[in-house]
Structures are given as structure tokens and as C-alpha cells.
mmCIF file of C-alpha atoms in Angstrom:
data_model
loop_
_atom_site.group_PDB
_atom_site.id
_atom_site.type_symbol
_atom_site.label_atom_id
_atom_site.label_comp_id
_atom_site.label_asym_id
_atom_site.label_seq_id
_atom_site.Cartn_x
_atom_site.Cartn_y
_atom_site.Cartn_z
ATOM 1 C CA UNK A 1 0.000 0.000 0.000
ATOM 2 C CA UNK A 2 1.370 2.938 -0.758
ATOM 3 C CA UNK A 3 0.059 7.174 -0.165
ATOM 4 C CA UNK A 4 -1.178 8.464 3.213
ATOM 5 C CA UNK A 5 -4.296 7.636 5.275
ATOM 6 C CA UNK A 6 -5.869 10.204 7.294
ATOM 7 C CA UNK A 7 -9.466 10.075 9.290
ATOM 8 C CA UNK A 8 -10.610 12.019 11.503
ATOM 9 C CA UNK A 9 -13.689 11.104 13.703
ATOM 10 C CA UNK A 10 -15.831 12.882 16.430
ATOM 11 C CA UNK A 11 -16.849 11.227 19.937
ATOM 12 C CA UNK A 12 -19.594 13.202 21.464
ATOM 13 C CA UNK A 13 -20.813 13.191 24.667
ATOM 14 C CA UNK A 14 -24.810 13.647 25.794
ATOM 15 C CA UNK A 15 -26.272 13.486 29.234
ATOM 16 C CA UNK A 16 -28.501 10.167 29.362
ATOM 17 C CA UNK A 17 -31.970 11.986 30.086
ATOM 18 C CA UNK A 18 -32.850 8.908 32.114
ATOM 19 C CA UNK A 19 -30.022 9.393 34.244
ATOM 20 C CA UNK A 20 -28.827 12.648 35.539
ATOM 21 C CA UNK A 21 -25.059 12.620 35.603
ATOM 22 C CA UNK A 22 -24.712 9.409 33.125
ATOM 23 C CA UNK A 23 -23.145 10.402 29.875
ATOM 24 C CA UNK A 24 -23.515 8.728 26.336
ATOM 25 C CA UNK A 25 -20.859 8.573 23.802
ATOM 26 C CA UNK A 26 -21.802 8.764 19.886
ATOM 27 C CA UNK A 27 -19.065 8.320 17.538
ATOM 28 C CA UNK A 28 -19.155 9.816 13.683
ATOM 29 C CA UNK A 29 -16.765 10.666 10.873
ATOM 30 C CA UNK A 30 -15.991 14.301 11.046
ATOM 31 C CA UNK A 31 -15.597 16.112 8.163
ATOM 32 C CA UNK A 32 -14.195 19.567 9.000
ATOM 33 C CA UNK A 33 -15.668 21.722 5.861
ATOM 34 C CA UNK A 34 -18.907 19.980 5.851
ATOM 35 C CA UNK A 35 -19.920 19.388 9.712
ATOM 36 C CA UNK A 36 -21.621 21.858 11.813
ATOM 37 C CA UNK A 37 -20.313 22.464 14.960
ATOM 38 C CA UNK A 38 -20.679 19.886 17.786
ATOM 39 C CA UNK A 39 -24.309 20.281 19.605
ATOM 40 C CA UNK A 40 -22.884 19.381 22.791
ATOM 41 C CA UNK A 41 -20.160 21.117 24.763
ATOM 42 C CA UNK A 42 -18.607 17.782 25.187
ATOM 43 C CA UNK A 43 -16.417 15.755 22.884
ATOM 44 C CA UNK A 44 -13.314 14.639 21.167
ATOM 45 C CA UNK A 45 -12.250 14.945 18.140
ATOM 46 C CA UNK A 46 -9.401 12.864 16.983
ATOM 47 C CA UNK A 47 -7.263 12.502 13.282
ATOM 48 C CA UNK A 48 -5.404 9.087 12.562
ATOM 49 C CA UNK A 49 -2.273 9.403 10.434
ATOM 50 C CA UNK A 50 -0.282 6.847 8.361
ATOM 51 C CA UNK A 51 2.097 7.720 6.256
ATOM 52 C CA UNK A 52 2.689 4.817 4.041
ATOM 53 C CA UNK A 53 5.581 5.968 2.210
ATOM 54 C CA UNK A 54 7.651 6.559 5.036
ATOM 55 C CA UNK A 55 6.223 4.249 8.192
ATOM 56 C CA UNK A 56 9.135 5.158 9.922
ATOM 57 C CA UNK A 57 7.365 8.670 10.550
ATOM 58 C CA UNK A 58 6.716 9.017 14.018
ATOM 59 C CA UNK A 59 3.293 11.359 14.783
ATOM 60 C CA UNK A 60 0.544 8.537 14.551
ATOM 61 C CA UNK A 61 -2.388 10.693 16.359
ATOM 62 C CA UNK A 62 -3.865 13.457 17.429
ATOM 63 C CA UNK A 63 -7.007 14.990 18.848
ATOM 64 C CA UNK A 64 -8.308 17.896 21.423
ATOM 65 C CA UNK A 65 -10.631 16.703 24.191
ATOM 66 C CA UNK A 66 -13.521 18.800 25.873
ATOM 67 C CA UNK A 67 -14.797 16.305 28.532
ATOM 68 C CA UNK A 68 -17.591 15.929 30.527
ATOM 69 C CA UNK A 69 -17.686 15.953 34.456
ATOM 70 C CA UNK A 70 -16.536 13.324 36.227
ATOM 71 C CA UNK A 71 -15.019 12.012 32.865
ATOM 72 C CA UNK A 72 -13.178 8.964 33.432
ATOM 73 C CA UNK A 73 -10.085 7.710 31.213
ATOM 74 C CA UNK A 74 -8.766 4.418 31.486
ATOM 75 C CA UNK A 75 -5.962 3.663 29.089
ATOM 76 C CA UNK A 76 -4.133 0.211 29.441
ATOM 77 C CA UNK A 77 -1.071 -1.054 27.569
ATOM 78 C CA UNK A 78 -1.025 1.958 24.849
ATOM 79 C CA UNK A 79 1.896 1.095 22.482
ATOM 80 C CA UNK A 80 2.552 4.521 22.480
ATOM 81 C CA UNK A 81 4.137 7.134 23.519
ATOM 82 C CA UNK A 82 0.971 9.684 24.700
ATOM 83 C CA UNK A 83 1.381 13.456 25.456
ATOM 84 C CA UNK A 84 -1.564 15.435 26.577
ATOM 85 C CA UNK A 85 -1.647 19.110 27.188
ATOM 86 C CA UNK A 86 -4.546 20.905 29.656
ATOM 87 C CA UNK A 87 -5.890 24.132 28.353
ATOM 88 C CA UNK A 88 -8.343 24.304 30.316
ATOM 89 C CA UNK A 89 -10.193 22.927 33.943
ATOM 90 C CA UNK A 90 -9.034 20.627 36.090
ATOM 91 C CA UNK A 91 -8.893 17.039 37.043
ATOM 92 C CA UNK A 92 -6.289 14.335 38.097
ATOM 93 C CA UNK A 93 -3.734 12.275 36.266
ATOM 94 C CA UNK A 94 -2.728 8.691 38.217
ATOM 95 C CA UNK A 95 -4.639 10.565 41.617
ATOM 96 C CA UNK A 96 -2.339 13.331 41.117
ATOM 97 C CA UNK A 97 -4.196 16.812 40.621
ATOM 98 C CA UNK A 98 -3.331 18.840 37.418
ATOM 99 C CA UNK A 99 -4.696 21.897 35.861
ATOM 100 C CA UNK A 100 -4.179 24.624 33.340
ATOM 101 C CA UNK A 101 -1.316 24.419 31.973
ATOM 102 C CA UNK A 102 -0.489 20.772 33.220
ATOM 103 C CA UNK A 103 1.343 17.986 30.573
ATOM 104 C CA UNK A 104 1.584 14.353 31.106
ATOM 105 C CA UNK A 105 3.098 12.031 28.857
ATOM 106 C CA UNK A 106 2.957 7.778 29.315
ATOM 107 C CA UNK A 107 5.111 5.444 27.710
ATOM 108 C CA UNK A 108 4.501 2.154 25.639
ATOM 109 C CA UNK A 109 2.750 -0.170 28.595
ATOM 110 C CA UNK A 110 1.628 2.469 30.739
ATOM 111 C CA UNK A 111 -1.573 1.885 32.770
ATOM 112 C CA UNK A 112 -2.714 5.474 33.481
ATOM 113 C CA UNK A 113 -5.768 6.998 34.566
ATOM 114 C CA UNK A 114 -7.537 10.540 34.198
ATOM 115 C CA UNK A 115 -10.697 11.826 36.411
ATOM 116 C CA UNK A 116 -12.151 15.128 35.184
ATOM 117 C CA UNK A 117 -13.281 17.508 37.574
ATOM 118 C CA UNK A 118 -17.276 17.771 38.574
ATOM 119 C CA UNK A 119 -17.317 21.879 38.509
ATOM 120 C CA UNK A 120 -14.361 22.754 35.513
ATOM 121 C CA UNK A 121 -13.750 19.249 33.317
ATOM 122 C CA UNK A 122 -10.562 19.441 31.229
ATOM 123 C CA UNK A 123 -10.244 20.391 27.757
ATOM 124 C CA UNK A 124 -7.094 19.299 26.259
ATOM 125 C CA UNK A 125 -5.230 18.592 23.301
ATOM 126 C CA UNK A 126 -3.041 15.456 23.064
ATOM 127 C CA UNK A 127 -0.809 13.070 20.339
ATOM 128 C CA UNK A 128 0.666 10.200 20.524
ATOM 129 C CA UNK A 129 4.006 9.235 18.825
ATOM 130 C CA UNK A 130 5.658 5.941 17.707
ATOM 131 C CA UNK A 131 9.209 5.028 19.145
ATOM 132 C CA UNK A 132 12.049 6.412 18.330
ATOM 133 C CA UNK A 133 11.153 10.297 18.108
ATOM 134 C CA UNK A 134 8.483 9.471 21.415
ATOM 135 C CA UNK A 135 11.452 8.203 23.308
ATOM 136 C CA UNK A 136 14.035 10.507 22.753
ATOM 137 C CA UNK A 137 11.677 13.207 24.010
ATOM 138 C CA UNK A 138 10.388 11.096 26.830
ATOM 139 C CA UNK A 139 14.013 10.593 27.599
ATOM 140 C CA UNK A 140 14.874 14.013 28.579
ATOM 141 C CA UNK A 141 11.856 14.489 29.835
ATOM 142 C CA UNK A 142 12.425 11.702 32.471
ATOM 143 C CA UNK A 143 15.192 14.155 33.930
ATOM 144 C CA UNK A 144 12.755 17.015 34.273
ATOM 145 C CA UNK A 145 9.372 16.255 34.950
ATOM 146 C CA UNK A 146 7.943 15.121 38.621
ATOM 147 C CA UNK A 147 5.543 11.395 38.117
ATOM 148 C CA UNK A 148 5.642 12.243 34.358
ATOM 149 C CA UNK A 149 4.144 16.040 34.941
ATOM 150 C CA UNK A 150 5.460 19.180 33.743
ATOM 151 C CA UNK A 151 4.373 22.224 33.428
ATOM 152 C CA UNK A 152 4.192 23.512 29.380
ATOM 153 C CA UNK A 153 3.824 27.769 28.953
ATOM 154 C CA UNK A 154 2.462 27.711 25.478
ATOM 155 C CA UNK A 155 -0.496 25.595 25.534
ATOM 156 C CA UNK A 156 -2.266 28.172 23.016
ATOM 157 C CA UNK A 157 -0.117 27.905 20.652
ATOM 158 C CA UNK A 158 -0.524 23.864 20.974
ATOM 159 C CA UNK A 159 -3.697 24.374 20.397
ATOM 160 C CA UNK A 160 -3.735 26.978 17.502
ATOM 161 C CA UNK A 161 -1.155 24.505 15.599
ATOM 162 C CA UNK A 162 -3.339 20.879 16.599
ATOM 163 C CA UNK A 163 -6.843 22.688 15.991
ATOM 164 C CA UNK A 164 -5.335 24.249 12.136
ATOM 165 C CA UNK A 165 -4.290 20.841 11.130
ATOM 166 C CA UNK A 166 -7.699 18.886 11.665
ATOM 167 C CA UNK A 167 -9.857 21.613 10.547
ATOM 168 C CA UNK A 168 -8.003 22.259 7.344
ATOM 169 C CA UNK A 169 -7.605 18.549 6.217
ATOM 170 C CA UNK A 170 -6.204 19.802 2.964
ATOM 171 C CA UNK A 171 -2.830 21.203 5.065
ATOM 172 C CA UNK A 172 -2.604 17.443 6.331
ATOM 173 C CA UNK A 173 -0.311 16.657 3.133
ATOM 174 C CA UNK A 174 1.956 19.156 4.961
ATOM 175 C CA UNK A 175 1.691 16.725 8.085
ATOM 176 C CA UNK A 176 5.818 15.850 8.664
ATOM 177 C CA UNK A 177 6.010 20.222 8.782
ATOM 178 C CA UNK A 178 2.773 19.769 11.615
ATOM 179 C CA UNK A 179 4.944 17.264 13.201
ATOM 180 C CA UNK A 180 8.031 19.410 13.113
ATOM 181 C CA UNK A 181 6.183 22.183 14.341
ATOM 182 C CA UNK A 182 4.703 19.968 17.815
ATOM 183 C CA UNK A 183 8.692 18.807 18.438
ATOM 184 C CA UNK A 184 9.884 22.522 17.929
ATOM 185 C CA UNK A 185 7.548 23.508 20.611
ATOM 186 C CA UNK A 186 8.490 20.802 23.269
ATOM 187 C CA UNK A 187 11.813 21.802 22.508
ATOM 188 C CA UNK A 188 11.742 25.444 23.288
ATOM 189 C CA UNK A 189 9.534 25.402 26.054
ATOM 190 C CA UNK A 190 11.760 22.481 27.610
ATOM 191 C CA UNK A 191 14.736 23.487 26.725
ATOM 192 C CA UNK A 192 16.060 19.777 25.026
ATOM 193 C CA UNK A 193 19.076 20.480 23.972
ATOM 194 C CA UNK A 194 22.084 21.595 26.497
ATOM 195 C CA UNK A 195 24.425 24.290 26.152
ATOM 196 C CA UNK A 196 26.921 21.525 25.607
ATOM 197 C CA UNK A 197 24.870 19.822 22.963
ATOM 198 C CA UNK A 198 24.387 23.144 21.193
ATOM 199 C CA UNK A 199 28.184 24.381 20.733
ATOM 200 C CA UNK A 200 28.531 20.850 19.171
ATOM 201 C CA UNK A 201 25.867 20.816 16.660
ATOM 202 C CA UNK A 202 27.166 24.605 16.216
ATOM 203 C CA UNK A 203 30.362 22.384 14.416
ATOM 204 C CA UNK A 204 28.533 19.819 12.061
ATOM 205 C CA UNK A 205 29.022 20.894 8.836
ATOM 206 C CA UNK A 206 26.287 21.140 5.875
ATOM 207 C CA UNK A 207 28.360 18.121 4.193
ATOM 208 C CA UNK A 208 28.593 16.499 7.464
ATOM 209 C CA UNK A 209 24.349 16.772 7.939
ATOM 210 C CA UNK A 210 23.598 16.010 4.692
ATOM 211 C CA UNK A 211 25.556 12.613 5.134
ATOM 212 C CA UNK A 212 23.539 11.942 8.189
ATOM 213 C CA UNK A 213 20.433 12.692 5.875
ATOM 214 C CA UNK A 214 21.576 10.556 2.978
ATOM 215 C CA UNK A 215 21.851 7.832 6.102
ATOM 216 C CA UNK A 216 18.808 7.854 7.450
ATOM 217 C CA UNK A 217 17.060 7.910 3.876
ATOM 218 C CA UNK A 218 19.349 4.774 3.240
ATOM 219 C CA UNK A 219 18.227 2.639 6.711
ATOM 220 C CA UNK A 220 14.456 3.339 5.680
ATOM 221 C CA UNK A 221 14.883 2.067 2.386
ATOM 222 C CA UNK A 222 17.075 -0.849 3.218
ATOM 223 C CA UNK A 223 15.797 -2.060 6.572
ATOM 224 C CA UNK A 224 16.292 -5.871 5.151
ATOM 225 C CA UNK A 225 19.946 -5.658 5.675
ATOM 226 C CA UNK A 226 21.548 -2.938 6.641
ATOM 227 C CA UNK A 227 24.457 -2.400 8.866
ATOM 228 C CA UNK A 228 26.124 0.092 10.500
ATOM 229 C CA UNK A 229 29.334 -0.458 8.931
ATOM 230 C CA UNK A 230 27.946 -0.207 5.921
ATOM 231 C CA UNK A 231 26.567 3.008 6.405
ATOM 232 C CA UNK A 232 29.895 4.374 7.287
ATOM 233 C CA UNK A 233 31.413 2.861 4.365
ATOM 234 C CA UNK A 234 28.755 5.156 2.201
ATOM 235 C CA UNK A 235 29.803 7.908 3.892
ATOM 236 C CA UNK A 236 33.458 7.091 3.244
ATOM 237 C CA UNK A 237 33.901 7.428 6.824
ATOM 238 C CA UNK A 238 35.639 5.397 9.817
ATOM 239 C CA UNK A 239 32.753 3.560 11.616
ATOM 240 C CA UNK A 240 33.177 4.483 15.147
ATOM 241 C CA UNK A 241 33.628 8.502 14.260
ATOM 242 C CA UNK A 242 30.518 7.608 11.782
ATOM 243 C CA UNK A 243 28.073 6.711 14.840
ATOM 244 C CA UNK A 244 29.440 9.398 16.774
ATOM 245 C CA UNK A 245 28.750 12.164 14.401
ATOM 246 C CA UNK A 246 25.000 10.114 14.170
ATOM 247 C CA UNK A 247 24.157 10.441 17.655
ATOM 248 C CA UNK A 248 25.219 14.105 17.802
ATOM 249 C CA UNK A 249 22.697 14.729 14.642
ATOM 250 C CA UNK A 250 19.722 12.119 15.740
ATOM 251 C CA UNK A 251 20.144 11.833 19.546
ATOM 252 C CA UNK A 252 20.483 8.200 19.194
ATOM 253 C CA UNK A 253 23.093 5.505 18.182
ATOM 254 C CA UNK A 254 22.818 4.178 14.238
ATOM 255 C CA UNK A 255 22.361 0.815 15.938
ATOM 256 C CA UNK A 256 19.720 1.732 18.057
ATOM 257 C CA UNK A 257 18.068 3.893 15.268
ATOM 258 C CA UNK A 258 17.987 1.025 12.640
ATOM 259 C CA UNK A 259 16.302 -1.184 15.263
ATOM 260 C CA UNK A 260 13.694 1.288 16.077
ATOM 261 C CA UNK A 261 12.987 2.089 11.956
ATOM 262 C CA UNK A 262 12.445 -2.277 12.090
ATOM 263 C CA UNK A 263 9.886 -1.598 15.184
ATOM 264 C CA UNK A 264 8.064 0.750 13.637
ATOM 265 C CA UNK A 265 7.786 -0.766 10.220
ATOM 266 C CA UNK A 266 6.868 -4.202 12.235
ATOM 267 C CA UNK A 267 4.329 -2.344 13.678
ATOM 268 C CA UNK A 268 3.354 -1.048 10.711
ATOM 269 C CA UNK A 269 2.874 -4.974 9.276
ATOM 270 C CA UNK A 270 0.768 -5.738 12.010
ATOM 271 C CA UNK A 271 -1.845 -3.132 12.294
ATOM 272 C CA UNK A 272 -1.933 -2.497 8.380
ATOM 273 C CA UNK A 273 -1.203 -5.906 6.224
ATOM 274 C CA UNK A 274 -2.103 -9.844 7.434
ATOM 275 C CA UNK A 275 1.241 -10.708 7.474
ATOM 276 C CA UNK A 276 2.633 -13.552 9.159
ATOM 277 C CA UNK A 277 5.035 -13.142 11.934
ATOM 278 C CA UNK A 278 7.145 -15.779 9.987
ATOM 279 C CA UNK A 279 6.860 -13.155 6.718
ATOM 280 C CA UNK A 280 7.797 -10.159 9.304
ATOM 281 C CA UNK A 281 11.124 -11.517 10.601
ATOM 282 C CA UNK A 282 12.234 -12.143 7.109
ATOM 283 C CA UNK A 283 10.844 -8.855 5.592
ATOM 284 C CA UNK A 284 13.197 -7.265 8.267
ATOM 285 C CA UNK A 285 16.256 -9.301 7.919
ATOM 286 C CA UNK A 286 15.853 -10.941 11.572
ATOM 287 C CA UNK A 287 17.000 -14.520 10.965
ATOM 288 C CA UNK A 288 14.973 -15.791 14.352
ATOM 289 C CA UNK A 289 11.513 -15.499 14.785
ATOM 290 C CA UNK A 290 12.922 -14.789 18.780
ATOM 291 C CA UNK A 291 14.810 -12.002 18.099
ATOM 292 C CA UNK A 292 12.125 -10.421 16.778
ATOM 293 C CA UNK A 293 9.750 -11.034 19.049
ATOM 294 C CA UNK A 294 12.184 -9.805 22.312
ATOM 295 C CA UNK A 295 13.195 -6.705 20.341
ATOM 296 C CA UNK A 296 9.716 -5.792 19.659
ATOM 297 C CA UNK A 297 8.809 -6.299 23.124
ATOM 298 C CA UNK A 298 11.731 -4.470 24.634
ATOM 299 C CA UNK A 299 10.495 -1.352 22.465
ATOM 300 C CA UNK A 300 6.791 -1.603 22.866
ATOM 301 C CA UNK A 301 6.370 -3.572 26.588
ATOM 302 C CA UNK A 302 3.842 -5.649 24.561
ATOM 303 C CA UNK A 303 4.225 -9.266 22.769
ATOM 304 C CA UNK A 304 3.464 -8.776 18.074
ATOM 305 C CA UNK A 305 0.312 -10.647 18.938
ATOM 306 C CA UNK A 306 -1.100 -8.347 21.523
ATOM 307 C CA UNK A 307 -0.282 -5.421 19.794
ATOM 308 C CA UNK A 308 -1.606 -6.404 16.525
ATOM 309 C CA UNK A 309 -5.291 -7.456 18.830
ATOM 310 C CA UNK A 310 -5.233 -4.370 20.655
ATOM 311 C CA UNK A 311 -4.444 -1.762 17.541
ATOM 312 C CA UNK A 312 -7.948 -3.808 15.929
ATOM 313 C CA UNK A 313 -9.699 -3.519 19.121
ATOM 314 C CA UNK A 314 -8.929 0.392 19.326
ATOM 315 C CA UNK A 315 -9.605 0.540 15.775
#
């Protein structure tokens, strides 16, 4: 399959007239330029993305919430990375209290819960990423934020950026700028790179970039087989100064990038083709069936099998 996939649907929530307090959920395709606006003050609206010319793209969802109160969110064993963003109200995040103003982000695994409040429920925006972008930022943000809490100063702009992208579907083409444009926030509000860090990008060269580039392009393309070694042979460059200069541009080892490009695409053969986990582990050079399956669960805290029931049951 090849092109992009986008859909965007609508959850909204009425008041069961039978009983006060007892909210119903109605879900509906959402077409921005066609659909009147919601005729409740409750509800989520959500956009899907898949990329399938480049599954190794790492924005996979994203939505803005206006919930009801005493809304109750129970997520279990998301193979995600999650980041949600309070613009307004009030409510709790794993019993601790958040409001305006408030992030929380969960990892792949996570068991988390969220309680809106009865007097000002939460109205949020929120996206979830796959694995090797979501955990670099995750990373830092594991030496910064308190229970996985922060506090983030430019939630409007969040929300101009999350709200322009589902209402104008047509911009969605534009999606990997949309994505750049979420990351660019986190990073200046959180201040992810170090002075250190800086002064040494400050010496990578244009060449020196555009061989991480040609790199990166080359491990996406070639996921089958490639090596690191052979990726600093391309670059005509000695292999240990060649995964230095990588992790300076990407944040992450070439080894540990490659494996995360097979995750993703593994992910992307279970959710999106019937593939057998047999035609998987060849399709990305793994010569065990094993190796596979520990390396995917070591990046997702889930078994193939689960995560390939669970992405149909939240589909």
C-alpha cells in the first residue's frame, strides 16, 4: 500500500436523560468543511495518520478533548508514547491533581488513569508518537518532569497549531512540517538540547548533515539488511567517528536507530497488512523469529500478537 491515510472522527458526549449525571458517547466521521459544529459542549475529536511511504514517521495521532464531568479515562497497555496538554479545567492524572497548563506524557505499557473535575472538566489537546522520536523526548523528559508532569507555557499555541491541522484537512499533506512544528515547541519550552549539545551541533558541517540525511534515507529504504558499517562505508567514513557524528545529529546511536525504523515498520505490518510473523522476521532481515519477538517487546512492553489485537480492538 502505498500514499497516506488520514481520518478524523468525532466522539460526542450527551447526558442520558434517564439518568442525571450518566453520559452517552456517539461516535461519527468528522468532516471539518462539511460538519456543523458539535451540539454538545462535550467531545473529542481525533485525526489518525499513516504515512505509508515513510512508516518510519513518528506522529501517529492526534485529537483535542472537551470532557464531561466526572469524565473517566482508562488507558491500558497503549503502544505509544501519549502526550496530553490541559488548556483548560481541572482534574487528576494517576490521583495526582493537574490543571491549566499541566502535561503528562505515558510510555509504551503504561496503565494510566484521568478523572475530570465535577465543577471545571478538562479540555485538552493530546498526540501520541511511535518510538524512536516518542522516546528521545520522553528521555529528557524523564530528567525534568515530577511522576511524568510538567508544566508547558504555550499551551495556546498547541492548540492553535493541533486545531489548524484537523480543521483544514487539505494542510494534512503538509503533516511531517505539523509534526516538526509539535517537536519545535516541546523543545523550546523544555529546553532539550544543552548548552553543551548546542556548541557541538554549532560544528557539524552542511556536508557532514547532509551525510547523516543521505543515512537515514538509506536505513528506511534498506531495513532488510543494513548495517552500520555499511553506512559508514557510504559515507566514506571510519565507523566508530561515523556513529558518533549520528548520535550528535539524531540523539540516538545508528544501531539503536535502525532497530527502532524495524519496530516501527513491524508495527506497521501488524496493524496495516495480514502478514505472518514468519513473513515479518524475514521482511526485516531478523533470521529468528525470537529475536524479533524480544526486540519488539523491549520497544513496545507488549508481545506482536497483543499489539496487533489491541491496535484492531482500538480501531
Amino acid at each position: 500500500m502505498t500514499g497516506r491515510n488520514i481520518r478524523t472522527s468525532i466522539r460526542l458526549y450527551h447526558e442520558d436523560p434517564d439518568v442525571p449525571g450518566k453520559y452517552l458517547a456517539k461516535i461519527v466521521p468528522f468532516a471539518p468543511d462539511r460538519n456543523d459544529p458539535p451540539d454538545t459542549p462535550y467531545y473529542c475529536i481525533s485525526t489518525t495518520y499513516r504515512d505509508y511511504n515513510n512508516p518510519s514517521f513518528y506522529l501517529l495521532t492526534f485529537g483535542i478533548d472537551h470532557t464531561y464531568p466526572g469524565y473517566k479515562l482508562i488507558n491500558r497497555s497503549i503502544p505509544h508514547y501519549i502526550f496530553n496538554c490541559i488548556i483548560d479545567g481541572k482534574g487528576t492524572f494517576n490521583g495526582k491533581p493537574f490543571q491549566k497548563g499541566s502535561c503528562f506524557y505515558t510510555e509504551p505499557g503504561d496503565i494510566h488513569t484521568m478523572i475530570s473535575d465535577m465543577e471545571e472538566p478538562w479540555h485538552s489537546v493530546w498526540f501520541a508518537m511511535t518510538a524512536p522520536m516518542g522516546k528521545k523526548i520522553t528521555d529528557v523528559l524523564d530528567r525534568q518532569a515530577s511522576d511524568r508532569m510538567f508544566q508547558f507555557s504555550d499551551t495556546e499555541s498547541l492548540l492553535r497549531l493541533i486545531t489548524f491541522f484537523i480543521y483544514e484537512p487539505a494542510y494534512a499533506q503538509s503533516s511531517a512540517r505539523f509534526a516538526t512544528g509539535l517537536i519545535d515547541l516541546l523543545m523550546s519550552h523544555l529546553q532539550f538540547d544543552s548548552l553543551e549539545h548546542a556548541k557541538d551541533m554549532s560544528m557539524i558541517s552542511p556536508r557532514q548533515q547532509s551525510l547523516i540525511n543521505a543515512s537515514i534515507d538509506y536505513i528506511e529504504t534498506h531495513l532488510s539488511g543494513v548495517t552500520v558499517t555499511e553506512l559508514a562505508e557510504r559515507a566514506h567514513l571510519e565507523t566508530k567517528y561515523f556513529s558518533k557524528l549520528f548520535a550528535l545529529v539524531t540523539g540516538i546511536s545508528p544501531k539503536q536507530y535502525i532497530i527502532n525504523a524495524k519496530m516501527d515498520m513491524a508495527a506497521h505490518y501488524l496493524t496495516s497488512t495480514e502478514h505472518s510473523m514468519e513473513d515479518i522476521t524475514t521482511l526485516l532481515g531478523y533470521n529468528h523469529r525470537n529475536s524479533l519477538t524480544t526486540t519488539f517487546k523491549r520497544t513496545f512492553h507488549i508481545s506482536p500478537s497483543e499489539y496487533r489485537i489491541t491496535h484492531k480492538k482500538l480501531s
